[in-house]
Coordinates of C-alpha atoms and ligand atoms in Angstrom, one line a residue:
X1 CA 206.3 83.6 74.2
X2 CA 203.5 85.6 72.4
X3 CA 203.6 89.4 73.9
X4 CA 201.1 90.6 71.5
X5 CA 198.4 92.4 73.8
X6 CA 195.2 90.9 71.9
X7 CA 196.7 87.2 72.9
X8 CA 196.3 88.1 77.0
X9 CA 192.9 86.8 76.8
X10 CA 193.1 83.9 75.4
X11 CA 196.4 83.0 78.2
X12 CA 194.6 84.2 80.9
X13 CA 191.9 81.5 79.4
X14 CA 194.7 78.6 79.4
X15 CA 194.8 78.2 75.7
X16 CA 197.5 78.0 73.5
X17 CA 198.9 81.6 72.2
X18 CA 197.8 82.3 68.8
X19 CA 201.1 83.6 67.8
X20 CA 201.7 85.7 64.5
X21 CA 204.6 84.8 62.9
X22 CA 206.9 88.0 62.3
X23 CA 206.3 86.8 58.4
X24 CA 203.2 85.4 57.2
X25 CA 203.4 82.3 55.6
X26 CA 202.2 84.1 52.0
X27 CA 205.2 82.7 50.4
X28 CA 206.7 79.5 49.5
X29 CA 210.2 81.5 50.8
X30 CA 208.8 82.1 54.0
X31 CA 207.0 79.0 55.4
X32 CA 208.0 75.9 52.7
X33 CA 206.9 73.5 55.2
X34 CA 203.1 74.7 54.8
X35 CA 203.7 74.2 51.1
X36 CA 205.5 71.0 51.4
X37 CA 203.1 69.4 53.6
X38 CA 199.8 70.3 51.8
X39 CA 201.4 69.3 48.2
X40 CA 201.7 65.6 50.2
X41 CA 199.1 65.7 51.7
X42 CA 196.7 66.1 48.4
X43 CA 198.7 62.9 47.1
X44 CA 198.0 61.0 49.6
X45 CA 194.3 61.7 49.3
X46 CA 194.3 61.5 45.7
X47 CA 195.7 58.0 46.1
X48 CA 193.0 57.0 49.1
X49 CA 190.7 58.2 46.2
X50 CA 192.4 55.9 43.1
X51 CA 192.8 59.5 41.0
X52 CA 194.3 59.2 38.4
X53 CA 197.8 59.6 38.4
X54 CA 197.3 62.9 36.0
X55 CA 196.2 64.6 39.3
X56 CA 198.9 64.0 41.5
X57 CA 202.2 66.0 41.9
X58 CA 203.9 63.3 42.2
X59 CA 207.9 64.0 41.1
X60 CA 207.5 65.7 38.2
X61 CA 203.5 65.8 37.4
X62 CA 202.1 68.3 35.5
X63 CA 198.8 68.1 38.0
X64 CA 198.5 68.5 41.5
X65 CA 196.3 69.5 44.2
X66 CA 195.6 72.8 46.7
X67 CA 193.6 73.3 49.6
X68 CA 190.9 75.8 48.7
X69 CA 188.2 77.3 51.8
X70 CA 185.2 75.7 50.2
X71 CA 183.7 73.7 46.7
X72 CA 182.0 77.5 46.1
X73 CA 185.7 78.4 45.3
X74 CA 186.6 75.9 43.9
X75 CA 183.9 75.6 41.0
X76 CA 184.9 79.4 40.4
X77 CA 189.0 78.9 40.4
X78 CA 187.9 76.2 37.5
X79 CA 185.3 78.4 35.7
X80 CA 188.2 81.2 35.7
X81 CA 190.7 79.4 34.5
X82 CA 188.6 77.6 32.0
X83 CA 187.9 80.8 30.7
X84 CA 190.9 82.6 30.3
X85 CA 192.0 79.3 28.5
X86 CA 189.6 79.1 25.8
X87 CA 189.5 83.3 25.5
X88 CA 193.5 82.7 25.0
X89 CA 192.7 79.8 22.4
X90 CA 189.8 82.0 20.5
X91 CA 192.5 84.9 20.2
X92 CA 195.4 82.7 19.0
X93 CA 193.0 81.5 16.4
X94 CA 191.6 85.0 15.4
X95 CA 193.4 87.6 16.9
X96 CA 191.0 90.4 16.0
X97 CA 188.7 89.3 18.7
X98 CA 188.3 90.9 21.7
X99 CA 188.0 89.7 25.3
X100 CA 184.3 91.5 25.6
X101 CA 182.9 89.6 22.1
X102 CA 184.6 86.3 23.9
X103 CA 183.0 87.0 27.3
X104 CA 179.6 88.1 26.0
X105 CA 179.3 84.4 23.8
X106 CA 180.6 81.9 26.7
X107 CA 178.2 79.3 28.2
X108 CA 179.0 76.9 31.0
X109 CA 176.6 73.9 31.8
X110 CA 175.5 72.2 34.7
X111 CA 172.6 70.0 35.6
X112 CA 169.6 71.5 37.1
X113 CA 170.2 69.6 40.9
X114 CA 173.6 71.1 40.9
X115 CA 174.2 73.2 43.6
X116 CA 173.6 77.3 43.6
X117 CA 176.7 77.7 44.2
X118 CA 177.5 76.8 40.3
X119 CA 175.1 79.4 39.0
X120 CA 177.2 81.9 41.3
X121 CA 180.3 80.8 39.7
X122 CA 178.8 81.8 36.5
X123 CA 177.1 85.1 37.9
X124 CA 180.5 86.1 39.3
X125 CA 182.3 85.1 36.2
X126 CA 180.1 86.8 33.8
X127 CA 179.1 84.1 32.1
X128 CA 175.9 82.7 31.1
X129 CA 175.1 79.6 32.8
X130 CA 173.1 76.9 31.6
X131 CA 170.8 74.0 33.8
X132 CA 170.5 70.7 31.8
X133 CA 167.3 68.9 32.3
X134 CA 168.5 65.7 34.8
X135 CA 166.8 62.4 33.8
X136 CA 164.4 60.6 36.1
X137 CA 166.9 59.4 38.5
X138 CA 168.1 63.0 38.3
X139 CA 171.1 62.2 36.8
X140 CA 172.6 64.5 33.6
X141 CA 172.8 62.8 30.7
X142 CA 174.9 62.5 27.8
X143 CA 171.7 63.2 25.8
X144 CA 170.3 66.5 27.0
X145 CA 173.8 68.2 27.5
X146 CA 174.5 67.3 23.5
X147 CA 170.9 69.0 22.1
X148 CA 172.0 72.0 24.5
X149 CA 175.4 72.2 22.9
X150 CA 174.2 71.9 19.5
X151 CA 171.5 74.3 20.0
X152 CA 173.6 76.9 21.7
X153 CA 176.6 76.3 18.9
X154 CA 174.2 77.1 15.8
X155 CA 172.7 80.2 18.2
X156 CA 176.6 81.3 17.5
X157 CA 177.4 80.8 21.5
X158 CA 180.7 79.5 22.7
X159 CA 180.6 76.4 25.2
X160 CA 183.5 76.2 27.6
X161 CA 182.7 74.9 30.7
X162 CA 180.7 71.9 31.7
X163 CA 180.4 70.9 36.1
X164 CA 179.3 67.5 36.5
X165 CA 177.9 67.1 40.2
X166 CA 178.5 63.8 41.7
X167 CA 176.4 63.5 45.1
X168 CA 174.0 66.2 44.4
X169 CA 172.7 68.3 47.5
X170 CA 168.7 67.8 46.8
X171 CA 168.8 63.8 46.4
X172 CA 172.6 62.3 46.4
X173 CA 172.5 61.8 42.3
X174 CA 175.1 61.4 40.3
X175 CA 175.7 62.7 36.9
X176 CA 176.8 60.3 34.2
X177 CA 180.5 61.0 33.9
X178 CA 181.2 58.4 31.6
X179 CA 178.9 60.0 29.2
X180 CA 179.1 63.1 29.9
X181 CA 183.2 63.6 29.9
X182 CA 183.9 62.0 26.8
X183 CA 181.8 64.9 24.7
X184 CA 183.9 67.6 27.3
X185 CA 186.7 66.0 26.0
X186 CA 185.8 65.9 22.2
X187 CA 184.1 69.8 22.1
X188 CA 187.4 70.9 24.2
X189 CA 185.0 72.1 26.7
X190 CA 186.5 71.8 30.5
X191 CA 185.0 69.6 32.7
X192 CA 184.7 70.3 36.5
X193 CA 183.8 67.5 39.4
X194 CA 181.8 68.4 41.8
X195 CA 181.9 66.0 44.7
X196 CA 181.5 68.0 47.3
X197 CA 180.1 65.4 49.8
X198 CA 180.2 61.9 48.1
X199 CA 183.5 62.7 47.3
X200 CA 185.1 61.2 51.0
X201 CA 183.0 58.1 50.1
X202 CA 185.2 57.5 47.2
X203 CA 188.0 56.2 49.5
X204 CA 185.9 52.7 50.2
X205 CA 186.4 50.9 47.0
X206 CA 183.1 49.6 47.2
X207 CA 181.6 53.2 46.1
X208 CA 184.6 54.3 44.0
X209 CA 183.2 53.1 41.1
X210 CA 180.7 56.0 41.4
X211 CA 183.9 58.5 40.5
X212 CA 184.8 56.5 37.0
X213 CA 184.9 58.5 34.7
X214 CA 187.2 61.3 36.5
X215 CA 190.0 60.4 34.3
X216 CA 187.8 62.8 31.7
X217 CA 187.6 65.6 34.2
X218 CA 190.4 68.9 34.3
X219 CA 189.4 69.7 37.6
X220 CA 188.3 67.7 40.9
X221 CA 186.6 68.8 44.0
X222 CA 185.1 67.6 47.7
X223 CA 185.4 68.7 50.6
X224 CA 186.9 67.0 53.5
X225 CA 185.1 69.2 55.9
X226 CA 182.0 67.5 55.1
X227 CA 182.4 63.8 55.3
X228 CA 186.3 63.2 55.9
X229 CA 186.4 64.2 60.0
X230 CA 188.7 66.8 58.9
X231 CA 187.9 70.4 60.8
X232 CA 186.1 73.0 58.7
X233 CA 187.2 74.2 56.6
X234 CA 189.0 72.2 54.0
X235 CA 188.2 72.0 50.4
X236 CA 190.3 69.4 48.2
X237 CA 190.9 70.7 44.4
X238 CA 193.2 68.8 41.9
X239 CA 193.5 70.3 38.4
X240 CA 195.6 68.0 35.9
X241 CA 197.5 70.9 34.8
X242 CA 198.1 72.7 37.0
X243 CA 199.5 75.3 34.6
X244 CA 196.0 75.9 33.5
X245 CA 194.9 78.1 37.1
X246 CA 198.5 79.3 37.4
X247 CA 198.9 80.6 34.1
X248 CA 195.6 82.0 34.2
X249 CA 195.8 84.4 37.7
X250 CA 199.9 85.0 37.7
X251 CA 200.9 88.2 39.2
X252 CA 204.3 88.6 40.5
X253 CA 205.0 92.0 41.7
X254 CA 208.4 93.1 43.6
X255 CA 207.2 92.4 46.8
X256 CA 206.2 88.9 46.3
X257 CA 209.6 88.0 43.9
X258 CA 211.5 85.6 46.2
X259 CA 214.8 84.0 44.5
X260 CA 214.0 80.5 44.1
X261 CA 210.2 81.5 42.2
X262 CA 211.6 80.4 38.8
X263 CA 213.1 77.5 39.5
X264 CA 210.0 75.8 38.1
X265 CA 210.7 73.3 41.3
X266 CA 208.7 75.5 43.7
X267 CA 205.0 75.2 43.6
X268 CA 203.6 78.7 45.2
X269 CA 199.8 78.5 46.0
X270 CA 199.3 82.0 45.8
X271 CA 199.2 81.2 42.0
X272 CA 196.1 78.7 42.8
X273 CA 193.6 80.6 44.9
X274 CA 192.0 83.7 45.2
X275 CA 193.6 85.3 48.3
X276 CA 197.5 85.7 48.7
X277 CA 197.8 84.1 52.4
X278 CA 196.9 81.0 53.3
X279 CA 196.1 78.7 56.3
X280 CA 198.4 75.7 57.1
X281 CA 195.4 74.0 56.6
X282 CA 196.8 70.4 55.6
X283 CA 198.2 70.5 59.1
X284 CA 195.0 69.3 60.1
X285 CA 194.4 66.6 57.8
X286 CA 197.6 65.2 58.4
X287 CA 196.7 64.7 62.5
X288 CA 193.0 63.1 61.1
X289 CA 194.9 60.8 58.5
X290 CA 197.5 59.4 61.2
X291 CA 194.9 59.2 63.9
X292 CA 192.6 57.5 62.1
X293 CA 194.3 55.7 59.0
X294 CA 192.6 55.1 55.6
X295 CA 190.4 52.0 57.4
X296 CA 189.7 54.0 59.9
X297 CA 187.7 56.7 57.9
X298 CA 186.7 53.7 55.3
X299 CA 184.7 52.4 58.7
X300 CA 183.6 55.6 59.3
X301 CA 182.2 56.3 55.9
X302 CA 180.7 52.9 56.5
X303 CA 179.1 53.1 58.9
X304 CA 177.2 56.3 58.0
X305 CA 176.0 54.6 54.9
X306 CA 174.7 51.4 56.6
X307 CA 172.8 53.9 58.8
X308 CA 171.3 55.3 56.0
X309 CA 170.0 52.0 54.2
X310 CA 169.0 51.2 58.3
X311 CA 166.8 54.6 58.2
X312 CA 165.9 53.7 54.6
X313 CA 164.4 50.7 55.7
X314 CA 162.2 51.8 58.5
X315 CA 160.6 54.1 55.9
X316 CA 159.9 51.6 53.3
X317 CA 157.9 49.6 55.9
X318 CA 155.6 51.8 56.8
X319 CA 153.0 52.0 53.8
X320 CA 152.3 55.8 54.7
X321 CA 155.7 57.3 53.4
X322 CA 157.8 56.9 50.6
X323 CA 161.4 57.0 49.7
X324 CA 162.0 59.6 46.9
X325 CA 165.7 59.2 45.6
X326 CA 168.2 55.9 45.3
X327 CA 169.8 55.8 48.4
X328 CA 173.3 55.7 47.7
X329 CA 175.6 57.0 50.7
X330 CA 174.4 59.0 53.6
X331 CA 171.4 60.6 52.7
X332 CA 168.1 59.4 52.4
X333 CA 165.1 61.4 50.8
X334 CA 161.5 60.8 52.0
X335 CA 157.9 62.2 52.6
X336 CA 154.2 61.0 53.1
X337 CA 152.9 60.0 50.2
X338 CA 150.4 62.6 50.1
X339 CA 150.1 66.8 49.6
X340 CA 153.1 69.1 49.7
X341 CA 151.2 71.4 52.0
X342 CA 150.8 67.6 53.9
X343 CA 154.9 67.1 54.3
X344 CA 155.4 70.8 55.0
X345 CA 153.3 70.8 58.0
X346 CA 155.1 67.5 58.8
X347 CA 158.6 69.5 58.6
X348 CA 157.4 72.3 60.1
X349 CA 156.1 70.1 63.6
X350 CA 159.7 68.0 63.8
X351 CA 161.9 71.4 63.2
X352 CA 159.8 73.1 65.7
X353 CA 159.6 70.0 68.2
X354 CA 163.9 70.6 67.7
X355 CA 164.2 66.9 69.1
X356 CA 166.0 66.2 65.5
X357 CA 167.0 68.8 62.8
X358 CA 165.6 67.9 58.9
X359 CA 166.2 69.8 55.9
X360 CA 163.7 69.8 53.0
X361 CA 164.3 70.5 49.1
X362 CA 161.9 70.1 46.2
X363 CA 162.7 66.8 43.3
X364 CA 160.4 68.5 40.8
X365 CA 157.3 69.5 42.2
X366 CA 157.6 68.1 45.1
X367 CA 158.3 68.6 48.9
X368 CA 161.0 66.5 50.0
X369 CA 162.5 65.7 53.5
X370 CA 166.0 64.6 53.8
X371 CA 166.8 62.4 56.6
X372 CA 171.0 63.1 56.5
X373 CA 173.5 61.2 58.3
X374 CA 176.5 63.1 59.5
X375 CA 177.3 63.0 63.2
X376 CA 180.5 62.0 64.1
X377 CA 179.1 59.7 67.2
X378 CA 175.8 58.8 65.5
X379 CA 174.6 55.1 66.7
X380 CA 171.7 52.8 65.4
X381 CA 170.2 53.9 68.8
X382 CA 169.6 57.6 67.5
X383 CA 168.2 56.6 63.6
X384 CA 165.5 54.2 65.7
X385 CA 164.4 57.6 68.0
X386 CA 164.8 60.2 65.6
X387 CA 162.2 57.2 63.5
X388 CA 160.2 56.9 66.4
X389 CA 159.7 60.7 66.7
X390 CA 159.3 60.7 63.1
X391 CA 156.2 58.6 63.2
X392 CA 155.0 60.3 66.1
X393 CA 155.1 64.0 64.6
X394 CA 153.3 62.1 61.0
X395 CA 150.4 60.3 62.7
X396 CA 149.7 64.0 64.6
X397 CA 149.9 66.0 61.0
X398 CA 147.6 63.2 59.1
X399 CA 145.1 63.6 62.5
X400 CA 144.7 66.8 62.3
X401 CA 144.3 66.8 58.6
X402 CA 141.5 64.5 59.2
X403 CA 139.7 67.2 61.3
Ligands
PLP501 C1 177.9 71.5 50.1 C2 178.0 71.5 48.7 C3 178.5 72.6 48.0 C4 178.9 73.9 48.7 O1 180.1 73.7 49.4 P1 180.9 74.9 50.1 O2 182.2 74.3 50.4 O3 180.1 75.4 51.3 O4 181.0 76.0 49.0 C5 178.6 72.6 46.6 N1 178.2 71.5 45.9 C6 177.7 70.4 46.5 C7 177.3 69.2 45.7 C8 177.6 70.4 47.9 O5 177.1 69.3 48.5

């Protein structure tokens, strides 16, 4: 029984006790259950997924994956490590240089829908970052990512770091991995995955033919906690080797030595991550994977996407709108054809009406709303009123823009 005084409340509310353990599971030494479990756990996603078997622990793997708090963290773990590899591989080669002249030349790429939180990763890891122009189905191509490197390379600037975003946050695009990753792989340059919310689609195999081309990737990323049912928060990372993030962030001071540590059989997180605790976050996924089984969450994922073409199709018959982006999985982008100002107002009247929630973004110049699907209980019955009230917001914007 918990006697700590700042747990009365919660008893006195009926709720479970949120009990600190007298030692914090920080180490592999002191809870190896909360390692053990999540190690598993990230295999049997990566196999709902079809990763390659270069990500997975497995036995005796040289990959692996870890649980991080979000896809933020995880773009910066990779752009981290992908740095400190290539400032190691610059100094092996000429040993005069220094980390500053290394630093000050690195550039990392990304198209220009990826999302802000990849130009953060760069800002945070003092390194320039570069947008590639997306093609018209705002996809980055092989094309525009070469005439980058090439112009950057003879400007006497390092590449190192490429994040290809598949399931973009403006529109759902995906960049073209299978172009894209074999020029990573041929410049040495590391390539990230992205996948923050298309990634949980991956597990139907009718869409995972939208994540070929991972096998070119050093690092993969989505987050659970946006399309998997699993409790924020949960972000899934695998690295191929995994000696690339470890190596790069290893500190062992006294206090953190335990006996087994160099074994080389004990994976310890800490290693993996920015903080030093951690969660026993793959508790949770492991309740969501046995409650709901892989066809389960494939019917789930679904269902959300049939929703989607359902929504899709409402919008395409009525001649006043247009559908802005190839709808793919569960979001679809739309507006009337028309003025920005025109769409804005329409936004503006459905946020404030707060019958149904839309968020907009901008696919070049223009004002886009994104009709998402997400809820966990969403029906046909709630696409056909939130369309409804839709239609009923548009036809009072266009009237009063007639006045
Ligand atoms: C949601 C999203 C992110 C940000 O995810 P966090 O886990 O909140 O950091 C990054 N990239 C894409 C493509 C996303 O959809």
């Amino acid at each position: 029984m918990c006697q700590e005084p700042w747990n009365r409340g919660s008893l006195e509310m009926g709720l479970a006790p949120a009990c600190t353990p007298p030692v914090p599971p920080y180490l592999e030494a002191a809870s190896p259950a909360c390692t053990e479990l999540e190690t598993v756990m990230m295999d049997w996603l990566g196999k709902m997924l079809e990763l390659p078997e270069a990500f997975l622990a497995g036995k005796a793997g040289e990959g692996g994956g870890v649980i991080q708090g979000s896809a933020s963290e995880a773009t910066l773990m990779a752009l981290l490590a992908a740095r400190t590899k290539v400032i190691h591989r610059l100094q092996a080669e000429s040993p005069e240089l220094t980390q500053a002249a290394i630093v000050e030349k690195l550039v990392a790429y990304s198209s220009d829908q990826a999302h802000s939180s990849v130009e953060r990763a760069g800002l945070i890891g003092g390194v320039k970052l570069k947008a590639i122009p997306s093609d018209s189905n705002f996809a980055m191509r092989v094309s525009a990512l070469q005439e980058a490197l090439e112009r950057d390379k003879a400007a006497g600037l390092i590449p190192f770091f490429v994040v290809a975003t598949l399931g973009t946050t403006t529109c759902c695009s995906f960049d073209n991995l299978l172009e894209v990753g074999p020029i990573c792989n041929k410049e040495g340059l590391w390539l990230h995955i992205d996948a923050a919310y298309a990634g949980s689609a991956f597990i139907c195999p009718e869409f995972r033919h939208l994540l070929n081309g991972v096998e070119f990737a050093d690092s993969f990323n989505f987050n659970p906690h946006k399309w998997l049912l699993v409790n924020f928060d949960c972000s899934a990372m695998w690295v191929k080797k995994r000696a690339d993030l470890t190596g790069a962030f290893r500190l062992d001071p006294t206090y953190l030595k335990h006996s087994h540590q160099d074994s080389g059989f004990i994976t310890d997180y800490r290693h993996w991550q920015i903080p030093l605790g951690r969660r026993f976050r793959s508790l949770k996924m492991w309740f969501v994977f046995r409650m709901y089984g892989v066809k389960g969450l494939q019917a789930y994922i679904r269902k959300h996407v049939q929703l989607s073409h359902e929504f899709e199709s409402l919008v395409r018959q009525d001649p006043r709108f247009e559908i802005c982006a190839e709808v793919t999985l569960g979001l679809v982008c739309f507006r009337l054809k028309g003025s920005n100002k025109v769409n804005e107002a329409l936004l503006q009247r459905i946020n404030s009406a707060k019958k149904i929630h839309l968020v907009p973004c901008h696919l070049r110049d223009k004002f886009v709303l994104r009709f998402a699907i997400c809820s966990r209980t969403v029906e046909s019955a709630h696409v056909q009123v939130a369309w409804e009230h839709i239609k009923e917001m548009a036809a009072d914007v266009l009237q009063a823009e007639r006045k």
